[in-house]
Coordinates of C-alpha atoms in Angstrom, one line a residue:
X18 CA 0.0 0.0 0.0
X19 CA 1.3 3.4 -0.9
X20 CA 1.3 5.9 1.9
X21 CA 0.0 9.4 1.2
X22 CA 2.6 12.2 1.3
X23 CA 0.9 13.7 4.4
X24 CA 1.2 10.5 6.3
X25 CA 4.9 10.3 5.5
X26 CA 5.4 13.9 6.6
X27 CA 3.6 13.2 9.8
X28 CA 5.9 10.2 10.6
X29 CA 9.0 12.3 9.7
X30 CA 7.7 15.0 12.1
X31 CA 7.3 12.5 15.0
X32 CA 10.7 11.1 14.4
X33 CA 12.3 14.5 14.4
X34 CA 10.4 15.4 17.5
X35 CA 12.0 12.6 19.4
X36 CA 15.5 13.7 18.3
X37 CA 15.2 17.5 18.7
X38 CA 14.3 18.9 22.1
X39 CA 12.5 22.2 22.7
X40 CA 15.7 24.2 23.2
X41 CA 16.6 23.9 19.6
X42 CA 14.1 26.7 18.9
X43 CA 16.1 29.9 18.5
X44 CA 15.5 33.1 20.4
X45 CA 15.6 35.7 17.6
X46 CA 12.9 38.0 16.3
X47 CA 10.2 37.2 13.8
X48 CA 11.8 38.8 10.8
X49 CA 12.1 36.4 7.9
X50 CA 15.8 35.6 7.3
X51 CA 17.4 35.1 3.9
X52 CA 16.5 31.7 2.5
X53 CA 13.2 31.6 4.5
X54 CA 11.5 29.7 1.7
X55 CA 13.9 26.8 2.2
X56 CA 13.5 27.2 5.9
X57 CA 9.7 26.8 5.7
X58 CA 9.9 23.9 3.3
X59 CA 11.4 21.6 5.9
X60 CA 9.5 18.8 7.6
X61 CA 6.0 20.2 8.4
X62 CA 2.6 18.6 8.7
X63 CA -0.1 20.9 7.6
X64 CA -3.9 20.6 7.1
X65 CA -6.2 23.2 5.7
X66 CA -9.9 23.5 5.2
X67 CA -11.9 25.9 3.1
X68 CA -15.6 26.4 4.0
X69 CA -17.9 28.4 1.7
X70 CA -21.2 29.5 3.2
X71 CA -23.8 31.3 1.2
X72 CA -26.0 31.2 -1.9
X73 CA -26.2 28.4 -4.4
X74 CA -22.9 27.8 -6.1
X75 CA -21.6 25.8 -9.1
X76 CA -18.3 24.2 -8.3
X77 CA -15.7 22.3 -10.3
X78 CA -12.6 20.5 -9.1
X79 CA -9.2 19.9 -10.7
X80 CA -7.6 17.0 -8.9
X81 CA -4.6 18.2 -7.0
X82 CA -4.8 21.8 -8.2
X83 CA -7.7 23.3 -6.3
X84 CA -11.3 24.3 -6.9
X85 CA -13.3 27.0 -8.7
X86 CA -16.9 28.0 -8.2
X87 CA -19.3 30.7 -9.1
X88 CA -22.0 32.2 -6.9
X89 CA -25.1 34.3 -7.7
X90 CA -24.8 36.1 -4.3
X91 CA -22.2 37.2 -1.8
X92 CA -20.8 34.4 0.3
X93 CA -18.5 33.8 3.3
X94 CA -15.2 32.0 3.2
X95 CA -13.6 30.5 6.2
X96 CA -10.1 29.1 6.0
X97 CA -8.4 27.2 8.7
X98 CA -4.8 26.1 8.4
X99 CA -2.8 24.2 11.0
X100 CA 1.0 23.8 10.7
X101 CA 3.6 22.3 13.0
X102 CA 7.0 23.8 12.5
X103 CA 10.3 22.5 13.8
X104 CA 12.7 25.0 12.4
X105 CA 10.7 28.3 12.2
X106 CA 12.7 31.1 13.8
X107 CA 10.4 31.6 16.8
X108 CA 11.4 33.0 20.1
X109 CA 12.1 30.4 22.8
X110 CA 8.7 29.2 24.1
X111 CA 8.2 29.8 27.8
X112 CA 7.7 26.6 29.8
X113 CA 4.7 28.1 31.7
X114 CA 2.9 29.3 28.6
X115 CA -0.1 27.2 27.5
X116 CA -1.1 29.2 24.4
X117 CA -0.9 32.5 22.7
X118 CA -3.6 34.1 20.5
X119 CA -3.5 37.0 18.0
X120 CA -6.9 38.2 16.9
X121 CA -7.5 40.8 14.3
X122 CA -11.2 41.8 14.2
X123 CA -13.2 44.2 12.0
X124 CA -16.6 43.3 13.5
X125 CA -17.6 46.6 15.2
X126 CA -16.1 48.6 12.3
X127 CA -18.6 47.0 9.8
X128 CA -21.7 49.0 9.1
X129 CA -23.2 46.9 6.3
X130 CA -26.3 44.9 7.0
X131 CA -25.4 41.8 5.1
X132 CA -26.6 38.6 6.8
X133 CA -24.1 36.6 8.8
X134 CA -23.9 32.9 9.0
X135 CA -24.6 31.1 12.2
X136 CA -21.0 30.5 13.2
X137 CA -20.1 34.3 13.1
X138 CA -20.8 35.9 16.5
X139 CA -22.7 39.3 16.6
X140 CA -20.7 42.4 16.0
X141 CA -21.4 43.6 19.6
X142 CA -19.2 41.0 21.2
X143 CA -15.7 41.9 19.9
X144 CA -14.0 45.2 19.6
X145 CA -12.6 46.3 16.3
X146 CA -8.8 46.1 16.5
X147 CA -6.0 43.8 17.4
X148 CA -6.1 41.5 20.4
X149 CA -2.9 39.9 21.6
X150 CA -3.3 37.4 24.4
X151 CA -1.4 34.6 26.2
X152 CA -2.4 32.1 28.9
X153 CA -0.3 30.1 31.4
X154 CA -0.9 26.5 32.2
X155 CA -3.4 25.7 34.9
X156 CA -0.9 24.1 37.2
X157 CA 1.2 27.3 37.6
X158 CA 0.8 28.4 41.2
X159 CA -0.6 31.8 41.8
X160 CA 1.6 34.5 43.4
X161 CA 5.3 34.8 42.6
X162 CA 5.3 31.8 40.2
X163 CA 2.4 33.3 38.2
X164 CA 4.1 36.7 38.1
X165 CA 7.2 35.2 36.7
X166 CA 5.2 33.2 34.1
X167 CA 3.4 36.4 33.0
X168 CA 6.6 38.3 32.7
X169 CA 8.0 35.6 30.5
X170 CA 4.9 35.5 28.4
X171 CA 5.1 39.3 28.0
X172 CA 8.6 39.1 26.7
X173 CA 7.8 36.3 24.3
X174 CA 4.7 38.0 22.8
X175 CA 6.4 41.3 22.4
X176 CA 9.3 39.7 20.6
X177 CA 6.9 37.6 18.5
X178 CA 4.9 40.6 17.5
X179 CA 8.1 42.5 16.6
X180 CA 7.5 45.1 19.3
X181 CA 10.5 46.9 20.7
X182 CA 10.9 49.3 23.6
X183 CA 13.1 51.4 21.4
X184 CA 9.9 52.5 19.5
X185 CA 8.9 54.5 22.5
X186 CA 9.5 58.3 22.4
X187 CA 9.1 60.8 25.1
X188 CA 6.3 62.8 23.5
X189 CA 4.4 60.0 21.6
X190 CA 1.7 57.9 23.1
X191 CA 0.6 55.8 20.2
X192 CA 4.0 54.1 19.7
X193 CA 4.4 52.8 23.2
X194 CA 4.8 49.0 22.7
X195 CA 6.8 46.4 24.5
X196 CA 6.5 43.7 27.2
X197 CA 5.2 46.2 29.8
X198 CA 2.3 47.2 27.5
X199 CA 0.3 44.0 28.5
X200 CA -2.1 43.9 31.4
X201 CA -3.0 40.9 33.5
X202 CA -6.5 39.5 33.0
X203 CA -8.4 36.6 34.5
X204 CA -6.4 34.2 36.6
X205 CA -3.5 33.4 34.4
X206 CA -3.6 35.5 31.2
X207 CA -2.1 38.7 29.7
X208 CA -3.8 41.0 27.2
X209 CA -3.0 43.9 24.8
X210 CA -5.6 45.7 22.7
X211 CA -5.1 48.2 19.9
X212 CA -8.4 49.7 18.6
X213 CA -8.8 50.3 14.8
X214 CA -11.4 52.5 13.1
X215 CA -13.1 52.0 9.8
X216 CA -11.6 55.3 8.6
X217 CA -8.1 54.3 9.6
X218 CA -8.5 51.0 7.7
X219 CA -10.1 52.6 4.7
X220 CA -13.0 50.3 5.1
X221 CA -15.7 50.9 2.6
X222 CA -18.5 48.6 1.2
X223 CA -16.6 48.2 -2.1
X224 CA -13.1 47.8 -0.7
X225 CA -11.1 44.7 0.3
X226 CA -9.6 44.7 3.7
X227 CA -6.3 43.0 4.6
X228 CA -6.2 43.1 8.4
X229 CA -2.7 41.7 8.7
X230 CA -1.3 44.8 6.9
X231 CA -2.4 46.9 9.9
X232 CA -0.6 44.8 12.4
X233 CA 2.3 42.9 10.8
X234 CA 5.1 44.2 8.6
X235 CA 5.7 42.6 5.3
X236 CA 8.7 40.6 6.7
X237 CA 6.8 39.0 9.5
X238 CA 6.1 35.3 9.3
X239 CA 2.4 35.6 10.0
X240 CA 1.9 38.2 7.2
X241 CA 2.5 35.5 4.6
X242 CA 1.2 32.6 6.7
X243 CA -2.2 34.2 7.1
X244 CA -2.9 34.3 3.4
X245 CA -5.3 31.8 1.8
X246 CA -4.9 31.5 -2.0
X247 CA -8.3 32.8 -3.1
X248 CA -8.5 34.5 -6.5
X249 CA -11.5 36.6 -7.5
X250 CA -11.8 38.6 -10.7
X251 CA -8.2 37.9 -11.4
X252 CA -6.9 39.3 -8.1
X253 CA -5.9 37.9 -4.7
X254 CA -9.0 38.5 -2.7
X255 CA -8.6 39.6 0.9
X256 CA -11.6 41.1 2.6
X257 CA -10.9 39.9 6.0
X258 CA -13.7 40.0 8.5
X259 CA -11.7 38.3 11.3
X260 CA -8.3 36.7 11.6
X261 CA -7.0 34.6 14.4
X262 CA -3.7 32.8 15.0
X263 CA -3.4 30.3 17.9
X264 CA 0.0 29.1 18.9
X265 CA 0.6 26.1 21.2
X266 CA 3.7 24.1 22.0
X267 CA 3.4 20.4 21.3
X268 CA 4.5 17.7 23.7
X269 CA 7.7 17.2 21.7
X270 CA 8.7 20.8 21.7
X271 CA 7.4 21.9 18.3
X272 CA 5.1 24.9 17.8
X273 CA 1.7 24.4 16.4
X274 CA 0.2 27.4 14.6
X275 CA -3.5 27.3 13.8
X276 CA -4.9 30.0 11.6
X277 CA -8.6 30.9 11.1
X278 CA -9.5 33.5 8.5
X279 CA -13.1 34.6 8.0
X280 CA -13.6 36.6 4.8
X281 CA -16.5 37.8 2.7
X282 CA -16.7 37.2 -1.1
X283 CA -18.8 39.1 -3.6
X284 CA -21.0 37.5 -6.2
X285 CA -18.6 36.5 -8.9
X286 CA -18.6 34.4 -12.1
X287 CA -15.3 32.8 -11.1
X288 CA -13.6 32.3 -7.8
X289 CA -10.7 30.0 -7.6
X290 CA -9.1 28.4 -4.4
X291 CA -5.6 26.9 -4.6
X292 CA -4.6 24.5 -1.8
X293 CA -1.4 25.2 0.1
X294 CA 1.7 23.2 -0.8
X295 CA 2.5 20.1 1.4
X296 CA -0.9 20.2 3.1
X297 CA -3.9 18.0 3.4
X298 CA -6.6 20.2 1.9
X299 CA -10.4 20.0 1.5
X300 CA -13.3 22.3 0.8
X301 CA -16.8 22.2 2.1
X302 CA -19.9 24.1 0.9
X303 CA -22.6 24.7 3.5
X304 CA -26.0 25.7 2.2
X305 CA -27.8 28.8 3.5
X306 CA -30.6 26.8 5.0
X307 CA -31.0 23.4 6.6
X308 CA -33.0 22.2 3.6
X309 CA -30.1 23.0 1.2
X310 CA -27.6 20.3 0.3
X311 CA -24.1 20.6 1.8
X312 CA -21.0 18.7 0.6
X313 CA -17.3 18.2 1.1
X314 CA -14.5 17.6 -1.4
X315 CA -10.8 16.8 -0.8
X316 CA -8.1 18.0 -3.1
X317 CA -7.6 14.6 -4.6
X318 CA -11.3 13.8 -5.1
X319 CA -13.4 14.4 -8.2
X320 CA -16.8 13.6 -6.6
X321 CA -18.1 15.4 -3.6
X322 CA -19.3 13.7 -0.4
X323 CA -22.5 14.7 1.3
X324 CA -22.0 16.7 4.5
X325 CA -24.4 16.0 7.3
X326 CA -24.9 18.9 9.8
X327 CA -26.6 18.6 13.2
X328 CA -30.1 19.9 13.4
X329 CA -29.2 22.8 15.7
X330 CA -26.5 24.2 13.4
X331 CA -29.0 26.7 11.8
X332 CA -30.7 27.4 15.1
X333 CA -30.3 31.0 16.1
X334 CA -28.2 31.5 19.2
X335 CA -26.0 34.5 19.8
X336 CA -27.7 36.5 17.0
X337 CA -30.9 36.7 19.0
X338 CA -30.3 39.6 21.3
X339 CA -31.1 39.2 25.0
X340 CA -31.7 42.9 25.5
X341 CA -29.8 46.1 25.1
X342 CA -27.0 48.0 26.8
X343 CA -26.5 51.8 26.9
X344 CA -23.8 54.0 28.2
X345 CA -23.8 57.8 28.4
X346 CA -21.2 60.1 29.7
X347 CA -21.7 62.9 32.2
X348 CA -19.2 65.7 32.8
X349 CA -17.7 64.6 29.6
X350 CA -15.4 67.6 29.4
X351 CA -13.9 67.3 32.9
X352 CA -11.0 65.4 34.3
X353 CA -13.4 63.2 36.3
X354 CA -16.4 62.2 34.1
X355 CA -18.9 59.4 34.8
X356 CA -20.2 56.5 32.7
X357 CA -23.9 55.8 33.2
X358 CA -24.4 52.2 32.4
X359 CA -27.9 50.8 31.8
X360 CA -28.4 47.1 30.8
X361 CA -31.9 45.6 30.1
X362 CA -32.0 41.9 29.7
X363 CA -35.0 39.5 29.1
X364 CA -32.8 36.4 29.1
X365 CA -33.5 33.9 31.8
X366 CA -31.8 30.5 32.2
X367 CA -33.5 28.8 35.1
X368 CA -31.5 25.6 34.6
X369 CA -28.2 27.4 35.4
X370 CA -27.2 29.0 38.6
X371 CA -23.8 30.0 37.4
X372 CA -24.6 32.2 34.4
X373 CA -24.6 36.0 34.8
X374 CA -25.1 39.2 32.8
X375 CA -21.6 40.7 32.3
X376 CA -20.7 44.1 30.8
X377 CA -17.1 44.8 29.7
X378 CA -15.8 48.4 29.6
X379 CA -12.5 49.3 28.1
X380 CA -10.4 52.5 28.6
X381 CA -7.3 53.6 26.8
X382 CA -4.3 54.7 28.9
X383 CA -5.4 58.3 28.8
X384 CA -8.2 57.4 31.3
X385 CA -8.3 54.9 34.2
X386 CA -10.7 53.3 36.7
X387 CA -10.0 53.7 40.4
X388 CA -10.6 50.2 41.9
X389 CA -10.5 51.6 45.4
X390 CA -13.3 54.1 44.6
X391 CA -15.3 51.4 42.8
X392 CA -14.9 49.1 45.9
X393 CA -16.3 51.8 48.1
X394 CA -19.2 52.5 45.7
X395 CA -19.9 48.7 45.7
X396 CA -19.9 48.6 49.5
X397 CA -22.2 51.6 49.6
X398 CA -24.6 49.9 47.2
X399 CA -24.1 52.6 44.5
X400 CA -22.4 50.4 41.8
X401 CA -25.3 48.0 41.2
X402 CA -23.1 45.1 40.2
X403 CA -20.0 43.1 41.2
X404 CA -16.9 44.1 39.4
X405 CA -13.4 42.9 38.3
X406 CA -10.7 45.4 37.4
X407 CA -7.8 44.6 35.2
X408 CA -5.0 47.1 34.5
X409 CA -2.5 49.3 36.0
X410 CA -3.5 51.4 39.0
X411 CA -1.4 54.5 38.6
X412 CA -3.0 57.7 39.9
X413 CA -0.2 60.2 39.5
X414 CA 1.8 59.6 36.3
X415 CA 0.9 61.4 33.1
X416 CA -0.5 59.3 30.2
X417 CA 2.8 59.4 28.3
X418 CA 4.6 57.7 31.3
X419 CA 2.2 54.8 31.6
X420 CA 3.5 51.7 29.8
X421 CA 0.3 49.6 29.7
X422 CA -2.2 50.1 26.8
X423 CA -5.2 50.7 29.1
X424 CA -7.6 48.8 31.4
X425 CA -10.7 46.6 31.5
X426 CA -13.6 46.7 33.9
X427 CA -16.1 43.7 34.1
X428 CA -19.5 44.4 35.7
X429 CA -21.6 41.3 36.4
X430 CA -25.0 40.6 38.0
X431 CA -27.5 37.9 38.4
X432 CA -29.4 37.2 35.1
X433 CA -32.7 37.0 37.0
X434 CA -32.5 40.8 37.5
X435 CA -33.8 42.2 34.3
X436 CA -32.2 45.6 34.6
X437 CA -29.3 47.2 36.3
X438 CA -28.0 50.7 36.5
X439 CA -24.5 51.7 37.5
X440 CA -22.5 54.9 37.7
X441 CA -18.9 54.2 36.9
X442 CA -16.5 57.1 37.7
X443 CA -13.4 57.4 35.5
X444 CA -10.5 59.8 35.7
X445 CA -8.3 61.4 33.0
X446 CA -4.5 61.2 33.2
X447 CA -2.9 64.6 32.5
X448 CA -1.0 65.0 29.3
X449 CA 2.4 66.3 28.5
X450 CA 2.6 68.9 25.8
X451 CA 2.8 69.0 22.9
X452 CA -0.4 66.9 22.3
X453 CA -0.7 66.6 18.6
X454 CA -0.8 62.9 17.7
X455 CA -3.9 60.9 17.0
X456 CA -5.5 59.7 20.2
X457 CA -6.1 56.1 21.2
X458 CA -9.7 55.6 20.3
X459 CA -12.1 54.9 17.5
X460 CA -12.5 58.4 16.2
X461 CA -10.5 60.5 18.6
X462 CA -8.0 63.0 17.3
X463 CA -6.8 66.5 18.3
X464 CA -9.6 69.1 18.0
X465 CA -8.3 72.5 19.2
X466 CA -5.4 73.8 21.3
X467 CA -7.1 73.2 24.7
X468 CA -8.8 69.8 24.4
X469 CA -9.0 66.6 22.4
X470 CA -12.2 64.7 21.6
X471 CA -12.1 60.9 22.2
X472 CA -14.8 58.3 21.6
X473 CA -14.3 55.3 23.8
X474 CA -14.8 51.7 22.6
X475 CA -18.5 50.8 23.1
X476 CA -19.5 48.4 25.8
X477 CA -19.7 44.7 25.4
X478 CA -22.5 43.0 27.2
X479 CA -23.7 39.4 27.2
X480 CA -25.2 36.6 29.2
X481 CA -22.2 34.5 30.0
X482 CA -21.7 31.1 31.6
X483 CA -18.5 29.4 32.9
X484 CA -16.2 28.0 30.3
X485 CA -16.8 24.3 31.2
X486 CA -20.6 24.5 31.0
X487 CA -21.0 24.3 27.2
X488 CA -19.3 21.5 25.0
X489 CA -17.6 22.2 21.7
X490 CA -19.0 20.8 18.5
X491 CA -18.2 17.2 17.8
X492 CA -18.0 17.6 14.1
X493 CA -14.4 18.6 13.1
X494 CA -15.7 21.0 10.4
X495 CA -17.9 22.7 12.9
X496 CA -15.0 22.9 15.3
X497 CA -13.0 24.7 12.7
X498 CA -15.9 27.2 12.3
X499 CA -16.0 27.7 16.1
X500 CA -15.0 31.3 16.9
X501 CA -13.2 31.9 20.2
X502 CA -14.0 35.5 21.0
X503 CA -11.2 37.7 22.3
X504 CA -11.0 38.0 26.1
X505 CA -13.9 35.8 27.0
X506 CA -11.9 32.7 27.0
X507 CA -9.2 34.3 29.1
X508 CA -11.8 35.4 31.6
X509 CA -13.2 31.9 31.8
X510 CA -16.6 32.9 30.3
X511 CA -18.7 31.7 27.4
X512 CA -21.2 34.2 25.9
X513 CA -24.5 32.5 25.1
X514 CA -26.6 35.6 24.4
X515 CA -25.6 39.1 23.4
X516 CA -27.0 42.5 24.3
X517 CA -27.4 45.0 21.5
X518 CA -25.7 48.4 21.8
X519 CA -28.6 50.9 22.2
X520 CA -28.7 53.8 19.7
X521 CA -28.5 56.4 22.5
X522 CA -25.1 55.1 23.6
X523 CA -22.7 58.1 23.7
X524 CA -19.1 57.4 24.6
X525 CA -17.7 60.9 23.7
X526 CA -15.2 62.5 26.1
X527 CA -13.5 65.8 25.8
X528 CA -10.2 65.9 27.6
X529 CA -8.6 69.2 28.6
X530 CA -4.9 69.3 27.5
X531 CA -2.2 71.9 28.0
X532 CA -1.8 74.5 25.3
X533 CA 1.6 75.1 23.8
X534 CA 0.9 78.6 22.6
X535 CA 2.1 80.1 25.9
X536 CA 4.8 77.6 26.8
X537 CA 7.6 80.1 26.5
X538 CA 5.8 82.7 28.7
X539 CA 5.0 80.0 31.3
X540 CA 8.6 78.9 31.4
X541 CA 9.9 82.4 31.8
X542 CA 7.3 83.2 34.4
X543 CA 8.2 80.0 36.3
X544 CA 11.9 80.9 36.3
X545 CA 11.1 84.4 37.4
X546 CA 9.1 83.2 40.3
X547 CA 11.8 80.7 41.3
X548 CA 14.4 83.5 41.2
X549 CA 12.2 85.8 43.1
X550 CA 11.5 83.1 45.7
X551 CA 15.2 82.5 46.1
X552 CA 15.9 86.2 46.6
X553 CA 13.2 86.4 49.2
X554 CA 14.5 83.4 51.1
X555 CA 18.1 84.8 51.1
X556 CA 16.9 88.3 52.1
X557 CA 14.8 86.8 55.0
X558 CA 17.8 84.7 56.2
X559 CA 20.1 87.7 56.1
X560 CA 17.6 89.9 57.9
X561 CA 17.3 87.4 60.8
X562 CA 21.1 87.0 60.9
X563 CA 21.5 90.8 61.3
X564 CA 18.9 90.9 64.1

């Protein structure tokens, strides 16, 4: 019997795993060296799967060279690619790190009303931007051991992302990246978030979006790795809705990289998909309704196989909103504004005593939550919910001197309470002049000499249950369609119902900033006052000495 190439590659991989320990991985940065093509062509075992979801399609297959299809309506394309590398120039994997995740999401930046397939969560559950996370193993003890593990994970992720502390400058806030930029979240994770805006990405209904171009440089490994070969209208088609890369270390010291790319495709007479080299590849088409036929086709097959989906695949879940959440700002132009949070939920899960209604609030480094003040408000019955605060508590430093990207506040209450209201105080960090760069926010940018306008990321609110309460799909194709939302996993939560962001939500803040127009006058006045004060002290001392 002739063994397929993938099986031979798998056996070669296992043999090499026994001979090469984990420390053979290098500790350099993620820039592709010369001869990287030969480097990547070494022993790897890769699988990939293309799933097309949408209108009726006509598909043809060329054995070993890919597939082509045409569709009379727009469709969704999900590409999952798993590779195990033994010689990729990765930083040395920390022993305590369980996994790392890089998520690039355009969900909240999308304004089109095109229908979404069942496996895509609602836009309200993931902020538009880049999410970089890592989690330690469950057996790492809390305290000093966990602190050391998180420090190692920060160093690894900063090196993997190509971040460097040398990018920091004294008068720039947006370029502050490095190991210290992460915050600790949950019990054993670290998190970094960079918001993106539709305007910054040039996102328009007729445009294609390459999310990786906004995060990775052209020489980064993932920039090329996260690139399914899909051609539409004679061009490489990249309209990324969401991209996620999951990295884990195997038991033999190799690194497994799993990529999930969710893209949209327009109605087109010809769309071609080319399988990756040296990979087990297959394509599946899932009909738009449960009555439509679905099939699967491997790269070396000429006839499709029928694909059977569970009855509840098309059942609406997260897309049925469990209510709405609204936030409005008061005192929006002061240094100490308030966020008025109102959540209305009609979801009730009597069979579960562990599910709760949670609302996630995110602040950039220019503002902060005071956990001591929040604790006092909670004790006084003014907060209306339990809370968890994640981020640096630094009350005195200016925003430019704070290394972390921002902070996260999680408010939670019993789901049997249909409504809760909370007043969340926040505080602005003072700025060092000159303040002229684009602010950290969705639409914030300098507006005038005395203030800047900033729109905070909107709230995320959902009915959540503990992570172990809901099983993953048994079907491997459905597992590849499963979307692990940013931050929920790291907090140990599974969203089962989302709350819609109410139209009256207003997250605008106007931060007072120092004006540079009178800097010279202020500096001269300060020197003059200091000189006058010194003369006064000397004169007083001499007068007392004479007496």
